[in-house]
Amino acid sequence: MDKLVISLDCMGGDRAPQIVVDGAALACARYPQVRFLMYGDNQQIAPLLDAHPGLAAITTLHHTESVILNEDKPSTALRSGRDSSMRLAIDAVRDGHAAAVVSAGNTGALMAMAKFVLKTLPGISRPAIAAILPTARGETAMLDLGANIQCDAENLVQFAVMGEVFARTVLGLERPIIGLLNIGVEDLKGVEAVREAAVILRETTLPIVFKGFIEGNDITEGTVDVVVTDGFTGNVALKTAEGTASLYTNFLRDAFKSSWMSKLGYLLAKSAMQKLRTRFDPRRYNGAMLLGLNGIVVKSHGGTDEIGFSNAIGVAVDMALHGFIEKMTDDFNSLQADLDPQKEAAG
Amino acid sequence: MDKLVISLDCMGGDRAPQIVVDGAALACARYPQVRFLMYGDNQQIAPLLDAHPGLAAITTLHHTESVILNEDKPSTALRSGRDSSMRLAIDAVRDGHAAAVVSAGNTGALMAMAKFVLKTLPGISRPAIAAILPTARGETAMLDLGANIQCDAENLVQFAVMGEVFARTVLGLERPIIGLLNIGVEDLKGVEAVREAAVILRETTLPIVFKGFIEGNDITEGTVDVVVTDGFTGNVALKTAEGTASLYTNFLRDAFKSSWMSKLGYLLAKSAMQKLRTRFDPRRYNGAMLLGLNGIVVKSHGGTDEIGFSNAIGVAVDMALHGFIEKMTDDFNSLQADLDPQKEAAG
């Protein structure tokens, strides 16, 4: 089995470096082929590694002193974060030392540095943030979740292609179905960019299964495998879904506590309720992908624990094992040829 | 007790006129002061009224033959729907025969006709659709839910004022807190219109409690009493929340069915679970308000039943009893003076 090196920004996230090291320990039990490059403060990390001799044996630790803070602006991070743990972890991917990087740090800084260091893949103007969500039928990938607040039709079409490749390679779907998020008032159907993107996706000769417009409720119904939208709408939709699930969980807890009969009912249904909780466990879906870059970059939620962080590592491993970047490059070459036949003919 | 007349479009919605008449019967038991003007097909409605002698006694039925279909474009409805049940029910409000109109029909047509017939209130450029949602702390009003796909800062500010008046008069909150929906990436915080609207709302001398930006999860957390957003984002957020609640309900059902222990647990917790279901019952929150018009217009969900429709009537009754239109007019006069002091001075 070939070794797979993952570089970790050990200093990003609310409880770093503890959850990063503990998460890596969980991941190395799950993925025996993985090796780690860790970037961060030696003094804090070395003692944590001592607790995991197995992990320590497959890890190379690089001491860094500078840390990107959550409140740092992307521009500041770019300018003065060249020696930061986040930046050096990304550099490791560019230099071929690692197949992917995982960070629980500042999203804006991570995106800006990853874009600057790794560059976007040919044909992609803007990277996007994608995540996997639970649905009634299984799982759905959604993008963009906040990297691009306003998008034109071309951006949305590129997101659709990126999402399609992701669903095919990482989710293992043969012909993933793509939907464009829109609203239901027939006569006013959607902003111009969304309408234009639909026209392009309907007419493309790329082998994409385009369902057309979908609405907010279709996200969790699992109507499509990939939900495409701009970063503003996607971010609001994702957080609204998270908030609603959490509200429901609270209401459910209240309901079980409301009488001695229901408390007894809870005791009997406890293991089923734990399974339910697992289905909505945000840690299970931790690990957002920065798609469109020439390298695999996974963003962990900053507030996650070691289980969540190990899942983010899992996402990076999956993408690397499935040759995500190579498949993206191929598909974008076809897309370019498809969108610009004249240029192709001339070339 | 003064009588309150509500006009009903009896032909809108999936199961009209049955659910409209049955819903009105439920409402007249709840609101003894209500009288109804019904618009629709005599032949279908008269036999339904026969089943509710109490309702029949307080109802005046106007026969109409033309019906606005769900697939009709707003422009078509405006042009050729002058004799439709929807249009005549709206006309009754304009002519002072009814204090409010309720329809479960085509939203786009209802908005277009209501705007044409009733006009917007002075100072309001675009009406918005608002609804009440359940939250961890009680209830929150959200607007716009789809009437205006793209909004400028001025539109958003007007929505904030409309929502504030709504929360004060109908939800009975003394100083409702207003939030502008945005996304969490600090450096890129929001589209221009959202940022500009925040500046205006922060600087206004109107007695509005403006919380600032909120995110998708704040909707169900009940961080604010009024969530202001454009119609595209609001529609997606609302439907995403509905879809997530429905997904959770399905997962919960699966969980209870997963073993005989959990089935037994369900039996014990059944009445608590029914209360939980009630908290998320979409019928409970049925009745979206078309705000900003010179008249009270309530849109019922097209797929609702008689319980849902009776709640939509309840929303109309509440708004009428609380003098919503009068308070809106007052507040917009102040807003105009506030936004345009020069004009005021010159006048």
XYZ file of C-alpha atoms in Angstrom:
694
model
C 0.000 0.000 0.000
C 1.382 3.374 -1.052
C 1.936 5.873 1.664
C -0.203 8.973 1.684
C 1.128 12.119 3.325
C -1.287 14.650 4.810
C -0.044 17.970 6.113
C -1.766 19.426 9.155
C -2.026 22.993 10.355
C -1.837 22.152 14.042
C -2.559 25.662 15.296
C -5.971 26.363 13.685
C -9.274 25.910 15.513
C -10.663 26.665 18.951
C -8.926 23.821 20.786
C -5.740 23.486 18.733
C -3.321 21.799 18.823
C -5.004 19.254 21.142
C -7.888 18.234 18.859
C -5.617 18.216 15.793
C -3.155 15.754 17.341
C -5.894 13.609 18.896
C -7.814 13.677 15.612
C -4.704 12.602 13.718
C -4.282 9.717 16.162
C -7.845 8.547 15.426
C -7.259 8.901 11.689
C -3.988 6.972 11.676
C -5.786 4.010 13.247
C -8.397 4.208 10.462
C -6.017 4.808 7.535
C -2.838 2.751 8.004
C -1.273 4.185 4.850
C -1.343 7.765 6.134
C 1.731 9.706 7.241
C 1.568 13.198 8.728
C 3.479 16.410 8.354
C 2.571 18.589 11.301
C 3.133 22.357 11.449
C 2.931 24.207 14.705
C 4.429 24.977 18.074
C 6.860 22.233 19.078
C 6.486 22.939 22.759
C 2.748 22.404 22.670
C 2.664 19.562 20.153
C 5.536 17.344 21.264
C 3.935 16.484 24.631
C 0.647 15.718 22.895
C 2.429 13.385 20.487
C 4.004 11.603 23.446
C 0.535 10.383 24.356
C 0.245 8.708 20.924
C 3.461 6.771 20.187
C 1.899 5.154 17.098
C 1.086 8.569 15.678
C 4.456 10.016 16.676
C 6.165 7.238 14.712
C 4.490 8.279 11.426
C 4.648 12.033 11.976
C 7.241 14.622 11.068
C 6.821 17.726 13.172
C 7.939 21.119 11.850
C 8.182 23.855 14.404
C 6.493 27.145 13.515
C 6.001 30.176 15.694
C 3.622 32.304 13.709
C -0.099 31.557 13.867
C -2.977 32.870 11.753
C -5.671 34.142 14.091
C -9.389 33.872 13.462
C -9.725 37.625 13.313
C -6.867 38.074 10.802
C -7.964 39.393 7.456
C -7.070 37.237 4.452
C -4.898 40.067 3.136
C -2.992 40.276 6.426
C -2.556 36.513 6.501
C -1.179 36.580 2.956
C 1.211 39.405 3.659
C 2.570 38.514 7.041
C 1.735 34.864 7.530
C 4.513 33.358 5.405
C 5.958 31.470 8.361
C 2.646 30.487 9.879
C 1.626 26.894 10.492
C -1.224 27.290 8.038
C 0.942 28.650 5.270
C 3.717 26.074 5.675
C 1.168 23.250 5.727
C -0.169 24.527 2.384
C 3.356 24.977 0.997
C 3.963 21.270 1.689
C 1.241 20.401 -0.839
C 2.667 22.761 -3.454
C 6.144 21.289 -2.970
C 4.874 17.743 -3.372
C 5.668 16.736 0.195
C 2.006 16.155 1.028
C -1.015 15.013 -0.973
C -3.440 17.207 0.954
C -3.646 19.771 3.747
C -6.178 20.007 6.568
C -6.744 23.079 8.747
C -9.356 24.094 11.320
C -8.206 27.713 11.114
C -9.536 30.960 9.647
C -11.506 30.100 6.466
C -10.874 33.339 4.611
C -7.131 33.165 5.266
C -6.993 29.500 4.284
C -8.781 30.188 1.009
C -6.615 33.220 0.212
C -3.334 31.462 1.005
C -4.322 28.230 -0.731
C -5.325 30.162 -3.829
C -2.099 32.144 -3.782
C 0.160 29.157 -3.130
C -1.526 26.355 -5.065
C -3.267 28.433 -7.784
C -6.567 27.456 -9.321
C -6.809 24.612 -11.821
C -6.744 25.638 -15.490
C -10.204 26.818 -16.526
C -11.394 27.686 -13.032
C -11.753 31.339 -12.217
C -12.848 30.961 -8.600
C -12.480 28.138 -6.107
C -15.538 27.210 -4.054
C -16.213 25.674 -0.665
C -18.164 22.419 -0.735
C -19.546 20.154 1.959
C -21.539 16.961 2.242
C -24.958 17.045 3.890
C -27.282 14.281 5.094
C -30.508 13.882 3.103
C -33.554 11.623 3.061
C -31.859 9.537 0.355
C -28.278 9.557 1.585
C -25.874 12.402 1.024
C -25.672 15.486 -1.132
C -22.747 17.778 -1.875
C -23.435 21.511 -1.848
C -21.299 24.383 -3.126
C -20.429 27.263 -2.834
C -20.767 27.729 0.904
C -19.269 31.146 1.253
C -16.111 31.671 -0.779
C -17.898 33.707 -3.442
C -20.633 36.045 -2.350
C -21.711 37.039 -5.805
C -21.403 34.711 -8.751
C -21.962 35.035 -12.457
C -23.294 32.267 -14.680
C -19.812 31.065 -15.564
C -18.871 30.661 -11.891
C -22.011 28.626 -11.251
C -21.311 26.400 -14.260
C -17.775 25.798 -12.983
C -19.170 24.939 -9.534
C -21.497 22.447 -11.204
C -18.581 20.736 -12.945
C -16.447 20.745 -9.783
C -19.348 19.304 -7.790
C -19.994 16.677 -10.429
C -16.398 15.457 -10.374
C -16.460 15.461 -6.590
C -19.666 13.406 -6.416
C -18.352 10.983 -9.021
C -14.918 10.441 -7.529
C -15.386 10.890 -3.804
C -19.057 9.976 -3.279
C -18.642 7.180 -5.824
C -21.747 8.042 -7.866
C -21.669 6.972 -11.488
C -23.896 9.698 -12.877
C -24.460 12.308 -10.193
C -27.451 14.580 -10.680
C -26.818 18.322 -10.498
C -29.379 20.939 -9.441
C -29.263 24.736 -9.401
C -30.748 26.294 -6.293
C -33.526 28.735 -7.151
C -36.862 29.931 -5.826
C -40.325 28.761 -6.690
C -42.138 31.731 -8.072
C -42.523 30.608 -11.667
C -42.733 33.953 -13.370
C -39.729 35.424 -11.602
C -37.685 32.288 -11.656
C -34.348 33.328 -10.326
C -31.694 35.888 -10.759
C -30.098 36.333 -14.126
C -26.889 34.448 -13.337
C -28.857 31.407 -12.186
C -31.035 31.458 -15.302
C -28.040 31.844 -17.601
C -26.157 29.046 -15.855
C -29.164 26.781 -16.393
C -29.122 27.511 -20.107
C -25.414 26.671 -20.348
C -25.806 23.479 -18.297
C -28.761 22.358 -20.398
C -26.872 22.908 -23.624
C -23.471 21.565 -22.644
C -22.204 18.464 -24.403
C -20.348 17.467 -21.228
C -21.826 14.282 -19.807
C -23.497 16.102 -16.922
C -26.926 15.077 -15.636
C -28.555 18.433 -15.032
C -31.876 18.274 -13.206
C -32.606 21.994 -13.580
C -33.801 24.261 -10.800
C -34.375 22.982 -7.307
C -35.688 24.706 -4.180
C -34.486 24.906 -0.594
C -36.448 21.857 0.549
C -34.830 19.772 -2.194
C -31.470 20.034 -0.414
C -32.516 17.706 2.412
C -34.941 15.714 0.272
C -31.921 14.538 -1.710
C -33.559 15.421 -5.020
C -30.092 15.883 -6.507
C -26.567 14.745 -5.653
C -24.975 18.162 -6.070
C -26.595 21.466 -5.112
C -25.041 24.432 -6.912
C -25.501 27.967 -5.636
C -23.605 31.172 -4.922
C -21.659 31.468 -1.679
C -24.113 33.820 -0.013
C -27.170 31.637 -0.531
C -25.224 28.436 0.140
C -23.847 29.738 3.412
C -27.277 30.894 4.586
C -28.891 27.592 3.531
C -26.232 25.492 5.274
C -26.466 27.448 8.514
C -30.255 27.507 8.383
C -30.271 23.721 8.019
C -27.833 23.339 10.924
C -29.902 25.698 13.049
C -33.142 23.906 12.278
C -31.657 20.490 13.098
C -30.361 21.858 16.369
C -33.754 23.441 17.185
C -35.452 20.118 16.501
C -32.965 18.333 18.747
C -33.745 20.762 21.575
C -37.486 20.431 21.102
C -37.099 16.646 21.079
C -35.172 16.774 24.351
C -37.898 18.975 25.888
C -40.555 16.554 24.678
C -38.851 13.556 26.259
C -38.491 15.460 29.522
C -42.101 16.591 29.627
C -43.560 13.700 31.673
C -42.457 10.573 33.491
C -44.083 8.484 30.751
C -42.044 10.174 28.056
C -38.896 9.905 30.180
C -39.458 6.179 30.407
C -40.139 6.161 26.681
C -36.762 7.825 26.147
C -34.981 5.149 28.175
C -36.488 2.451 25.980
C -35.788 4.314 22.741
C -32.364 5.532 23.878
C -30.206 3.527 21.507
C -32.442 4.460 18.560
C -32.222 8.118 19.587
C -28.453 7.870 19.717
C -28.484 6.552 16.148
C -30.670 9.506 15.188
C -28.220 11.890 16.794
C -25.411 10.275 14.811
C -27.285 10.879 11.557
C -27.287 14.600 12.271
C -23.949 14.750 14.063
C -22.132 17.736 12.585
C -18.822 15.999 13.354
C -19.801 13.286 10.895
C -20.028 15.883 8.143
C -17.010 17.873 9.229
C -14.498 18.727 6.530
C -15.389 21.278 3.868
C -13.506 20.996 0.606
C -11.867 23.967 -1.086
C -12.521 22.912 -4.663
C -10.945 24.303 -7.818
C -7.419 24.571 -6.452
C -4.416 22.738 -7.773
C -4.162 20.733 -4.568
C -6.429 19.185 -1.963
C -7.369 21.547 0.863
C -9.835 20.582 3.558
C -11.240 23.012 6.112
C -12.349 21.574 9.420
C -14.906 23.388 11.538
C -13.032 25.503 14.069
C -15.160 24.351 16.973
C -14.950 20.636 16.303
C -13.423 17.967 18.532
C -10.940 15.188 17.725
C -13.649 13.000 16.174
C -14.709 15.800 13.872
C -11.113 16.611 12.986
C -10.379 12.968 12.180
C -13.335 13.039 9.787
C -11.896 16.103 8.061
C -8.655 14.149 7.618
C -10.794 11.323 6.229
C -12.221 13.664 3.582
C -8.688 14.660 2.539
C -7.629 11.002 2.374
C -10.677 10.107 0.242
C -10.019 12.917 -2.195
C -6.341 12.018 -2.518
C -6.985 8.281 -2.929
C -9.587 8.925 -5.621
C -7.293 11.154 -7.646
C -9.650 14.095 -7.358
C -7.269 16.725 -8.739
C -6.399 14.652 -11.822
C -10.064 14.047 -12.617
C -10.893 17.704 -12.099
C -8.129 18.708 -14.492
C -9.425 16.315 -17.168
C -12.997 17.515 -16.820
C -12.077 21.152 -16.974
C -10.100 20.562 -20.111
C -13.245 19.106 -21.663
C -15.349 21.940 -20.324
C -13.035 24.502 -21.834
C -13.193 22.740 -25.186
C -16.959 22.555 -24.831
C -17.497 26.184 -23.880
C -15.012 27.538 -26.361
C -15.072 25.397 -29.525
C -13.651 28.188 -31.686
C -10.558 28.469 -29.558
C -10.195 24.694 -29.663
C -10.546 24.670 -33.457
C -8.040 27.459 -33.794
C -5.615 25.662 -31.505
C -67.796 43.834 19.711
C -67.352 45.372 16.267
C -67.816 43.092 13.343
C -64.791 42.302 11.232
C -65.308 41.330 7.610
C -62.771 39.062 5.879
C -63.022 38.369 2.168
C -62.035 34.915 0.960
C -60.880 33.757 -2.433
C -62.654 30.406 -2.295
C -61.122 29.012 -5.477
C -57.374 29.183 -4.676
C -55.358 26.230 -3.382
C -55.113 22.544 -4.128
C -58.319 21.477 -2.423
C -60.429 24.593 -2.901
C -63.186 25.406 -2.184
C -63.553 22.597 0.380
C -60.678 23.598 2.688
C -61.554 27.296 2.394
C -65.127 26.774 3.551
C -64.160 24.275 6.245
C -61.341 26.571 7.365
C -63.751 29.502 7.576
C -66.068 27.371 9.695
C -63.235 26.679 12.136
C -62.291 30.362 12.190
C -65.821 31.600 12.852
C -65.981 29.419 15.945
C -62.708 30.995 17.117
C -63.477 34.627 16.195
C -67.136 35.377 16.905
C -66.819 38.906 15.536
C -65.839 37.740 12.050
C -68.113 37.913 9.006
C -67.128 36.512 5.605
C -67.425 37.635 2.027
C -66.822 34.577 -0.132
C -65.909 34.713 -3.814
C -66.163 31.632 -5.983
C -68.324 29.113 -7.741
C -71.831 29.070 -6.227
C -72.503 25.529 -7.330
C -69.483 24.189 -5.493
C -69.613 26.454 -2.454
C -73.334 26.490 -1.589
C -73.488 22.752 -0.772
C -70.343 23.093 1.379
C -71.928 25.978 3.282
C -74.993 23.826 3.896
C -72.798 21.640 6.087
C -72.001 24.683 8.297
C -75.229 26.569 9.067
C -73.442 28.806 11.579
C -70.932 29.863 8.946
C -73.614 30.240 6.279
C -75.457 32.670 8.542
C -72.479 35.073 8.690
C -71.343 34.670 5.087
C -72.260 36.531 1.925
C -71.436 34.463 -1.124
C -70.619 36.159 -4.437
C -70.694 33.924 -7.451
C -67.666 34.135 -9.742
C -66.838 31.966 -12.713
C -63.290 32.901 -13.537
C -60.465 31.332 -11.551
C -56.756 32.203 -11.425
C -54.797 29.018 -12.022
C -51.505 28.177 -10.355
C -49.735 28.224 -13.686
C -51.103 31.636 -14.705
C -48.495 34.330 -15.004
C -49.039 37.427 -12.859
C -49.331 39.507 -16.039
C -52.041 37.192 -17.416
C -53.878 37.257 -14.117
C -53.797 41.057 -14.097
C -54.996 41.336 -17.672
C -57.684 38.722 -17.839
C -58.530 37.931 -14.250
C -60.726 40.939 -13.515
C -63.745 38.754 -12.750
C -61.821 36.062 -10.900
C -62.560 35.055 -7.323
C -59.087 36.263 -6.313
C -59.463 39.678 -7.867
C -62.965 40.324 -6.546
C -61.884 39.261 -3.065
C -59.091 41.857 -3.238
C -61.441 44.493 -4.670
C -63.620 44.043 -1.575
C -60.747 45.313 0.568
C -60.127 48.310 -1.685
C -63.845 49.174 -1.631
C -63.982 49.022 2.148
C -66.295 46.019 2.245
C -63.685 43.834 3.932
C -60.841 44.532 6.370
C -58.591 41.839 4.892
C -58.412 39.213 2.152
C -57.151 35.625 2.390
C -56.239 33.441 -0.597
C -54.536 30.073 -1.021
C -54.049 30.727 -4.732
C -51.154 31.619 -7.026
C -48.692 33.790 -5.034
C -47.333 35.778 -7.969
C -50.825 36.602 -9.218
C -52.015 37.526 -5.727
C -49.075 39.878 -5.228
C -49.474 41.477 -8.662
C -53.221 41.989 -8.321
C -53.016 43.170 -4.716
C -50.333 45.675 -5.654
C -52.348 46.887 -8.626
C -55.657 47.128 -6.762
C -54.604 48.233 -3.285
C -51.376 50.094 -4.149
C -48.390 50.235 -1.860
C -48.394 52.418 1.236
C -46.757 55.840 0.838
C -42.980 55.471 1.124
C -42.860 51.796 0.202
C -41.451 50.938 -3.176
C -41.909 47.186 -3.007
C -44.193 44.997 -0.911
C -42.661 41.905 0.694
C -43.871 38.504 1.816
C -43.426 37.790 5.520
C -44.073 34.741 7.669
C -43.703 33.681 11.274
C -41.326 30.845 12.142
C -40.822 28.804 15.306
C -37.525 29.402 17.145
C -35.804 28.247 20.301
C -37.098 31.375 22.053
C -40.576 31.626 20.573
C -41.343 33.092 17.188
C -39.548 35.188 14.619
C -40.902 37.024 11.601
C -38.901 36.783 8.384
C -39.171 38.808 5.183
C -38.904 38.897 2.195
C -39.757 35.320 1.289
C -39.823 35.609 -2.462
C -41.599 38.699 -3.728
C -38.360 40.503 -4.562
C -35.512 38.469 -5.949
C -32.981 41.258 -5.936
C -33.112 44.058 -3.424
C -31.219 47.274 -2.944
C -30.369 48.782 0.436
C -33.486 50.939 0.444
C -35.730 47.912 -0.093
C -34.069 46.095 2.790
C -34.465 49.101 5.073
C -38.152 49.289 4.185
C -38.512 45.570 4.918
C -36.905 46.177 8.303
C -39.438 48.890 9.124
C -42.366 46.793 7.886
C -41.155 43.824 9.906
C -40.680 45.980 12.978
C -44.234 47.301 12.820
C -45.513 43.778 12.250
C -43.632 42.379 15.244
C -44.780 45.255 17.441
C -48.431 45.194 16.497
C -49.152 41.562 15.668
C -46.551 39.670 17.712
C -47.087 42.144 20.545
C -43.401 42.866 21.176
C -42.615 46.220 22.689
C -39.172 46.686 21.162
C -38.630 43.998 18.536
C -35.028 43.321 17.564
C -34.200 43.442 13.877
C -31.373 41.493 12.193
C -30.028 41.561 8.651
C -29.254 38.116 7.249
C -25.644 37.852 6.095
C -22.800 35.366 5.969
C -19.989 34.819 8.379
C -16.804 35.441 6.506
C -15.642 38.607 8.241
C -13.583 40.129 5.500
C -16.193 39.648 2.817
C -19.134 40.435 4.992
C -22.048 40.515 2.635
C -23.180 41.965 -0.593
C -23.180 45.683 -1.013
C -26.926 46.171 -0.543
C -26.824 44.326 2.784
C -23.854 46.373 3.988
C -25.447 49.661 2.946
C -28.743 48.729 4.582
C -26.858 48.048 7.819
C -25.307 51.513 7.703
C -28.716 53.144 7.225
C -30.332 51.067 9.974
C -27.514 51.878 12.384
C -27.788 55.585 11.708
C -31.538 55.966 11.592
C -33.231 58.045 14.267
C -36.291 55.821 14.042
C -36.746 53.910 17.287
C -35.628 50.614 15.743
C -33.550 48.105 17.699
C -31.070 46.956 15.073
C -28.956 43.992 16.097
C -26.753 44.088 13.008
C -25.840 41.074 10.898
C -27.083 37.624 11.742
C -26.388 34.248 10.116
C -28.612 31.390 8.948
C -28.503 29.572 12.284
C -29.723 32.707 14.066
C -33.107 32.347 12.363
C -34.116 29.304 14.439
C -32.063 30.348 17.451
C -34.374 33.312 17.775
C -31.483 35.760 18.063
C -33.754 38.466 16.642
C -37.489 39.016 16.326
C -37.384 40.058 12.687
C -35.064 38.577 10.051
C -34.614 40.864 7.056
C -33.315 39.541 3.758
C -33.942 39.649 0.020
C -36.629 37.416 -1.454
C -34.225 34.946 -3.017
C -32.281 34.226 0.158
C -35.407 34.327 2.320
C -37.219 31.847 0.120
C -34.262 29.454 0.086
C -33.788 29.772 3.860
C -37.483 29.167 4.598
C -37.670 26.108 2.368
C -34.364 24.769 3.670
C -35.681 25.059 7.229
C -38.936 23.312 6.256
C -37.009 20.571 4.470
C -34.657 20.030 7.396
C -37.534 19.801 9.879
C -39.246 17.281 7.647
C -36.022 15.249 7.265
C -35.611 15.186 11.023
C -39.222 14.037 11.431
C -38.610 11.156 9.020
C -35.359 10.150 10.720
C -37.161 10.270 14.071
C -39.912 7.998 12.747
C -37.263 5.568 11.425
C -35.506 5.624 14.779
C -38.683 4.771 16.691
C -39.406 1.931 14.270
C -35.917 0.460 14.480
C -36.488 -2.031 17.348
C -39.294 -3.319 19.542
C -37.756 -1.441 22.477
C -37.882 1.861 20.633
C -41.439 1.089 19.435
C -42.455 0.619 23.038
C -40.591 3.796 23.893
C -42.629 5.620 21.263
C -45.899 4.407 22.770
C -44.885 5.797 26.134
C -43.621 9.089 24.704
C -46.470 9.376 22.194
C -48.250 12.366 23.662
C -44.950 14.231 24.074
C -44.093 13.424 20.451
C -47.439 14.766 19.350
C -46.686 18.017 21.142
C -43.330 18.095 19.345
C -45.063 17.584 16.028
C -47.386 20.472 16.841
C -44.421 22.768 17.457
C -43.219 22.155 13.904
C -46.649 21.798 12.308
C -46.508 23.904 9.143
C -50.272 24.458 9.458
C -49.620 26.309 12.685
C -47.467 28.807 10.814
C -49.659 28.981 7.744
C -50.508 32.440 6.478
C -47.855 34.593 4.872
C -48.432 38.326 4.986
C -48.081 40.541 1.921
C -46.688 43.597 3.696
C -46.387 47.121 2.349
C -49.767 47.218 0.651
C -52.566 49.595 1.504
C -54.686 46.702 2.758
C -54.264 43.403 4.573
C -53.552 40.462 2.267
C -52.745 37.007 3.612
C -51.512 34.143 1.467
C -52.276 30.630 2.658
C -50.125 27.714 1.540
C -51.808 26.126 -1.477
C -51.446 22.623 -0.120
C -52.817 23.279 3.350
C -55.938 21.779 4.923
C -58.837 23.448 6.742
C -56.824 23.804 9.952
C -54.017 25.564 8.097
C -56.496 27.774 6.246
C -58.241 28.750 9.477
C -54.840 29.842 10.826
C -54.291 32.017 7.752
C -57.654 33.640 8.496
C -56.418 34.073 12.071
C -53.379 35.998 10.831
C -55.648 38.323 8.829
C -57.895 38.837 11.859
C -54.901 39.636 14.085
C -53.517 42.181 11.654
C -56.905 43.862 11.242
C -57.648 43.954 14.977
C -54.239 45.463 15.706
C -54.615 48.248 13.171
C -51.566 47.104 11.236
C -52.114 49.311 8.187
C -52.579 52.465 10.278
C -49.408 51.800 12.241
C -47.460 51.031 9.077
C -48.593 54.312 7.551
C -47.469 56.250 10.635
C -44.089 54.574 10.723
C -43.405 55.106 7.069
C -44.230 58.760 7.394
C -41.547 58.967 10.093
C -39.130 56.931 8.003
C -39.579 59.242 5.057
C -38.935 62.256 7.227
C -35.929 60.500 8.679
C -34.405 59.435 5.375
C -35.123 62.659 3.597
C -34.775 65.571 6.033
C -34.111 68.078 3.252
C -37.364 67.273 1.546
C -39.143 67.548 4.869
C -37.531 70.906 5.547
C -38.423 72.168 2.100
C -42.043 70.967 2.527
